[in-house]
Coordinates of N, CA and C in Angstrom, one line a residue:
M306 N -5.2 17.7 23.6 CA -4.1 16.7 23.9 C -3.8 15.9 22.7
S307 N -2.5 15.9 22.3 CA -2.1 15.1 21.2 C -2.0 13.7 21.5
E308 N -2.4 12.8 20.6 CA -2.3 11.4 20.8 C -1.0 10.9 20.3
T309 N -0.3 10.1 21.2 CA 0.9 9.5 20.8 C 0.6 8.0 21.0
P310 N 1.5 7.1 20.5 CA 1.3 5.7 20.7 C 1.2 5.3 22.1
N311 N 1.9 6.1 23.0 CA 1.8 5.7 24.4 C 0.5 6.1 25.1
S312 N -0.3 7.1 24.4 CA -1.5 7.5 25.0 C -2.7 6.5 24.7
H313 N -2.4 5.6 23.8 CA -3.5 4.6 23.4 C -3.5 3.5 24.5
S314 N -4.6 3.0 24.7 CA -4.7 1.8 25.6 C -4.0 0.6 25.0
A315 N -3.6 -0.3 25.8 CA -3.0 -1.5 25.3 C -3.8 -2.3 24.3
T316 N -5.1 -2.3 24.5 CA -6.0 -3.0 23.5 C -6.0 -2.2 22.2
T317 N -6.1 -0.9 22.2 CA -6.1 -0.1 21.0 C -4.8 -0.3 20.2
R318 N -3.7 -0.3 21.0 CA -2.4 -0.5 20.3 C -2.3 -1.9 19.7
A319 N -2.8 -2.9 20.4 CA -2.8 -4.3 19.9 C -3.6 -4.4 18.6
I320 N -4.8 -3.7 18.6 CA -5.6 -3.7 17.4 C -4.8 -3.1 16.2
W321 N -4.2 -1.9 16.4 CA -3.4 -1.3 15.4 C -2.2 -2.2 15.0
W322 N -1.6 -2.9 15.9 CA -0.5 -3.8 15.7 C -1.0 -4.9 14.7
V323 N -2.1 -5.5 15.0 CA -2.7 -6.5 14.2 C -3.0 -6.0 12.8
I324 N -3.6 -4.8 12.7 CA -3.9 -4.2 11.4 C -2.6 -4.0 10.6
G325 N -1.6 -3.5 11.3 CA -0.3 -3.2 10.7 C 0.4 -4.5 10.1
W326 N 0.3 -5.6 10.9 CA 0.9 -6.8 10.4 C 0.1 -7.4 9.3
A327 N -1.2 -7.3 9.4 CA -2.1 -7.8 8.3 C -1.7 -7.1 7.0
A328 N -1.6 -5.8 7.1 CA -1.3 -5.0 5.9 C 0.1 -5.3 5.4
L329 N 1.1 -5.5 6.3 CA 2.4 -5.8 5.9 C 2.5 -7.2 5.2
I330 N 1.7 -8.2 5.7 CA 1.7 -9.5 5.1 C 1.1 -9.4 3.7
L331 N -0.1 -8.7 3.6 CA -0.7 -8.5 2.3 C 0.2 -7.8 1.3
G332 N 0.9 -6.8 1.8 CA 1.9 -6.1 0.9 C 3.1 -7.1 0.5
G333 N 3.5 -7.9 1.5 CA 4.5 -8.9 1.1 C 4.1 -9.9 0.1
I334 N 2.8 -10.3 0.2 CA 2.3 -11.2 -0.9 C 2.2 -10.4 -2.2
G335 N 1.9 -9.1 -2.1 CA 1.9 -8.3 -3.3 C 3.2 -8.2 -4.0
V336 N 4.3 -8.3 -3.3 CA 5.6 -8.3 -3.9 C 5.7 -9.5 -4.9
L337 N 5.1 -10.7 -4.5 CA 5.2 -11.9 -5.2 C 4.1 -12.0 -6.3
L338 N 2.9 -11.5 -6.0 CA 1.8 -11.6 -6.9 C 1.5 -10.2 -7.5
P339 N 1.8 -10.0 -8.8 CA 1.6 -8.6 -9.3 C 0.2 -8.1 -9.3
V340 N -0.8 -9.0 -9.1 CA -2.2 -8.6 -9.1 C -2.5 -7.8 -7.8
L341 N -1.8 -8.1 -6.7 CA -2.0 -7.5 -5.4 C -1.1 -6.3 -5.2
P342 N -1.6 -5.1 -5.0 CA -0.7 -3.9 -4.9 C 0.1 -3.9 -3.6
T343 N 1.3 -3.6 -3.7 CA 2.2 -3.7 -2.5 C 2.2 -2.3 -1.7
T344 N 2.4 -1.2 -2.4 CA 2.6 0.0 -1.8 C 1.5 0.5 -0.9
P345 N 0.2 0.4 -1.4 CA -0.9 0.8 -0.5 C -1.0 0.1 0.8
F346 N -0.6 -1.2 0.7 CA -0.6 -2.0 2.0 C 0.5 -1.6 2.9
M347 N 1.7 -1.2 2.3 CA 2.8 -0.7 3.1 C 2.5 0.6 3.7
I348 N 1.8 1.5 3.0 CA 1.4 2.8 3.5 C 0.4 2.6 4.7
L349 N -0.6 1.6 4.5 CA -1.5 1.3 5.6 C -0.8 0.7 6.8
A350 N 0.2 -0.1 6.5 CA 1.0 -0.7 7.6 C 1.7 0.4 8.4
A351 N 2.3 1.3 7.7 CA 3.0 2.4 8.4 C 2.1 3.3 9.2
F352 N 0.9 3.5 8.7 CA -0.1 4.3 9.4 C -0.5 3.5 10.7
A353 N -0.8 2.2 10.5 CA -1.3 1.4 11.7 C -0.1 1.3 12.7
F354 N 1.1 1.0 12.2 CA 2.2 0.9 13.2 C 2.5 2.2 13.9
A355 N 2.2 3.3 13.3 CA 2.4 4.6 14.0 C 1.5 4.7 15.3
K356 N 0.4 4.0 15.3 CA -0.5 3.9 16.4 C -0.3 2.7 17.3
G357 N 0.4 1.7 16.7 CA 0.5 0.4 17.5 C 1.9 -0.1 17.8
S358 N 2.9 0.3 16.9 CA 4.3 -0.2 17.1 C 5.2 0.8 16.4
P359 N 5.6 1.9 17.1 CA 6.6 2.8 16.5 C 7.8 2.2 15.9
R360 N 8.3 1.1 16.6 CA 9.5 0.4 16.1 C 9.3 -0.2 14.7
M361 N 8.1 -0.8 14.5 CA 7.8 -1.4 13.2 C 7.6 -0.3 12.1
R362 N 7.0 0.8 12.5 CA 6.9 2.0 11.6 C 8.2 2.5 11.2
Q363 N 9.2 2.6 12.1 CA 10.5 3.1 11.8 C 11.2 2.1 10.9
W364 N 11.0 0.8 11.1 CA 11.6 -0.2 10.3 C 11.1 -0.1 8.8
L365 N 9.8 0.2 8.7 CA 9.3 0.4 7.3 C 9.8 1.6 6.7
L366 N 9.9 2.7 7.4 CA 10.5 4.0 6.9 C 11.9 3.8 6.5
D367 N 12.7 3.0 7.2 CA 14.1 2.8 7.0 C 14.3 1.7 5.9
H368 N 13.3 1.0 5.5 CA 13.4 -0.1 4.5 C 13.8 0.5 3.2
H369 N 14.8 -0.2 2.5 CA 15.3 0.3 1.3 C 14.3 0.3 0.1
M370 N 13.3 -0.6 0.2 CA 12.4 -0.6 -0.9 C 11.1 0.1 -0.6
F371 N 10.6 0.1 0.6 CA 9.3 0.7 1.0 C 9.4 2.1 1.6
G372 N 10.6 2.4 2.1 CA 10.7 3.7 2.9 C 10.4 4.9 2.0
D373 N 11.0 5.1 0.9 CA 10.8 6.2 0.0 C 9.4 6.4 -0.4
P374 N 8.7 5.4 -1.0 CA 7.3 5.6 -1.4 C 6.4 5.9 -0.2
I375 N 6.6 5.4 1.0 CA 5.8 5.7 2.1 C 6.0 7.2 2.5
R376 N 7.3 7.6 2.6 CA 7.6 9.0 2.9 C 7.0 10.0 1.9
D377 N 7.1 9.6 0.6 CA 6.6 10.5 -0.5 C 5.1 10.7 -0.3
W378 N 4.4 9.5 -0.1 CA 2.9 9.6 0.1 C 2.6 10.4 1.3
E379 N 3.2 10.2 2.4 CA 2.9 10.9 3.7 C 3.2 12.4 3.6
Q380 N 4.2 12.8 2.9 CA 4.6 14.2 2.8 C 3.9 15.0 1.8
S381 N 3.6 14.4 0.7 CA 2.9 15.2 -0.4 C 1.9 14.4 -1.2
G382 N 1.6 13.2 -0.8 CA 0.6 12.5 -1.6 C 1.1 12.1 -3.0
S383 N 2.4 12.1 -3.1 CA 3.0 11.9 -4.5 C 3.4 10.4 -4.7
I384 N 3.5 10.1 -6.0 CA 4.0 8.7 -6.4 C 5.1 9.0 -7.4
A385 N 6.2 8.3 -7.3 CA 7.3 8.4 -8.3 C 6.8 7.9 -9.6
P386 N 7.3 8.5 -10.7 CA 6.9 8.1 -12.1 C 7.1 6.6 -12.3
R387 N 8.3 6.1 -11.8 CA 8.6 4.7 -12.0 C 7.5 3.8 -11.4
Y388 N 7.0 4.1 -10.2 CA 5.9 3.3 -9.6 C 4.6 3.5 -10.3
K389 N 4.4 4.7 -10.9 CA 3.2 4.9 -11.6 C 3.2 4.0 -12.9
A390 N 4.3 4.0 -13.5 CA 4.5 3.1 -14.7 C 4.3 1.7 -14.4
I391 N 4.9 1.2 -13.3 CA 4.8 -0.2 -12.9 C 3.3 -0.5 -12.6
A392 N 2.7 0.3 -11.8 CA 1.3 0.1 -11.4 C 0.3 0.0 -12.6
T393 N 0.4 1.0 -13.5 CA -0.5 1.1 -14.6 C -0.1 0.0 -15.6
G394 N 1.1 -0.3 -15.8 CA 1.6 -1.4 -16.7 C 1.0 -2.8 -16.2
L395 N 1.1 -3.0 -14.9 CA 0.6 -4.3 -14.4 C -0.9 -4.4 -14.5
M396 N -1.6 -3.3 -14.4 CA -3.0 -3.3 -14.6 C -3.4 -3.6 -16.0
A397 N -2.6 -3.0 -16.9 CA -2.9 -3.3 -18.4 C -2.6 -4.8 -18.7
V398 N -1.5 -5.3 -18.2 CA -1.1 -6.7 -18.4 C -2.2 -7.6 -17.8
T399 N -2.7 -7.3 -16.6 CA -3.7 -8.1 -16.0 C -5.0 -8.1 -16.9
F400 N -5.4 -6.9 -17.4 CA -6.6 -6.8 -18.2 C -6.4 -7.6 -19.5
V401 N -5.3 -7.4 -20.2 CA -5.0 -8.1 -21.4 C -5.0 -9.6 -21.2
T402 N -4.4 -10.1 -20.1 CA -4.3 -11.5 -19.8 C -5.8 -12.0 -19.6
S403 N -6.6 -11.3 -18.9 CA -8.0 -11.7 -18.6 C -8.7 -11.8 -19.9
A404 N -8.5 -10.9 -20.8 CA -9.2 -10.9 -22.1 C -8.7 -12.1 -23.0
A405 N -7.4 -12.3 -22.9 CA -6.8 -13.5 -23.7 C -7.3 -14.8 -23.1
L406 N -7.6 -14.9 -21.8 CA -8.1 -16.1 -21.2 C -9.5 -16.3 -21.5
G407 N -10.2 -15.3 -22.1 CA -11.6 -15.4 -22.5 C -12.5 -15.3 -21.3
L408 N -12.2 -14.5 -20.3 CA -13.1 -14.2 -19.2 C -14.4 -13.6 -19.8
P409 N -15.5 -13.8 -19.1 CA -16.8 -13.3 -19.5 C -16.7 -11.7 -19.6
G410 N -17.5 -11.2 -20.5 CA -17.6 -9.8 -20.8 C -17.8 -9.0 -19.5
F411 N -18.8 -9.4 -18.7 CA -19.1 -8.6 -17.5 C -17.9 -8.5 -16.5
V412 N -17.0 -9.6 -16.5 CA -15.8 -9.6 -15.7 C -14.9 -8.5 -16.3
L413 N -14.7 -8.5 -17.6 CA -13.8 -7.6 -18.2 C -14.3 -6.1 -18.0
I414 N -15.6 -5.9 -18.0 CA -16.2 -4.6 -17.8 C -15.8 -4.2 -16.4
I415 N -16.1 -5.1 -15.4 CA -15.8 -4.7 -14.0 C -14.3 -4.4 -13.8
Q416 N -13.4 -5.3 -14.4 CA -12.0 -5.0 -14.4 C -11.6 -3.7 -15.0
A417 N -12.2 -3.4 -16.2 CA -11.9 -2.1 -16.8 C -12.3 -0.9 -16.0
V418 N -13.5 -1.0 -15.4 CA -13.9 0.1 -14.6 C -13.0 0.3 -13.3
C419 N -12.8 -0.8 -12.6 CA -12.0 -0.8 -11.4 C -10.5 -0.4 -11.7
M420 N -9.9 -1.1 -12.6 CA -8.5 -0.8 -12.9 C -8.3 0.5 -13.6
G421 N -9.3 0.9 -14.4 CA -9.2 2.2 -15.1 C -9.3 3.3 -14.0
S422 N -10.2 3.2 -13.1 CA -10.3 4.2 -12.0 C -9.1 4.2 -11.2
A423 N -8.5 3.1 -10.8 CA -7.3 3.0 -10.1 C -6.1 3.7 -10.8
A424 N -6.1 3.4 -12.1 CA -5.0 4.0 -13.0 C -5.1 5.5 -13.0
L425 N -6.4 6.0 -13.2 CA -6.6 7.4 -13.2 C -6.1 8.1 -11.9
F426 N -6.5 7.4 -10.8 CA -6.1 7.9 -9.5 C -4.5 8.0 -9.4
V427 N -3.9 6.9 -9.7 CA -2.4 6.8 -9.6 C -1.8 7.9 -10.5
L428 N -2.3 8.0 -11.7 CA -1.7 9.0 -12.7 C -2.0 10.4 -12.3
S429 N -3.0 10.6 -11.5 CA -3.4 12.0 -11.1 C -2.6 12.5 -9.9
R430 N -1.8 11.6 -9.2 CA -1.0 12.0 -8.1 C 0.2 12.8 -8.6
P431 N 0.7 13.7 -7.8 CA 1.9 14.4 -8.2 C 3.1 13.5 -8.3
N432 N 4.1 13.8 -9.1 CA 5.3 13.1 -9.1 C 6.2 13.4 -7.9
S433 N 6.9 12.4 -7.4 CA 7.7 12.7 -6.3 C 9.1 12.9 -6.8

């Protein structure tokens, strides 16, 4: 039996709805704060809304800014070169800013490992 949003209980749909809105809000904050990634939160919101609010999922897919990256990810796990450049560029700016602010070495090492791993992941995805 295939699960559709209607086959979930009202409680399960409500939980997915809350997760979708939390991801959407975090993604919205990420639009304003370059340190917080927007697209992964929008992809999570689309996933959650698929189980909790098909109308909100469709709104995300139809959105002029978020729709294409969500569809690219869902269809092929791909990221457009433009978004790869933005993501890795912001990671580099964040690291350089941290170093310029004189953050402790252990913080810089943690940032380098985390952001370096994230950059490698982003760059390893196919181009859309």
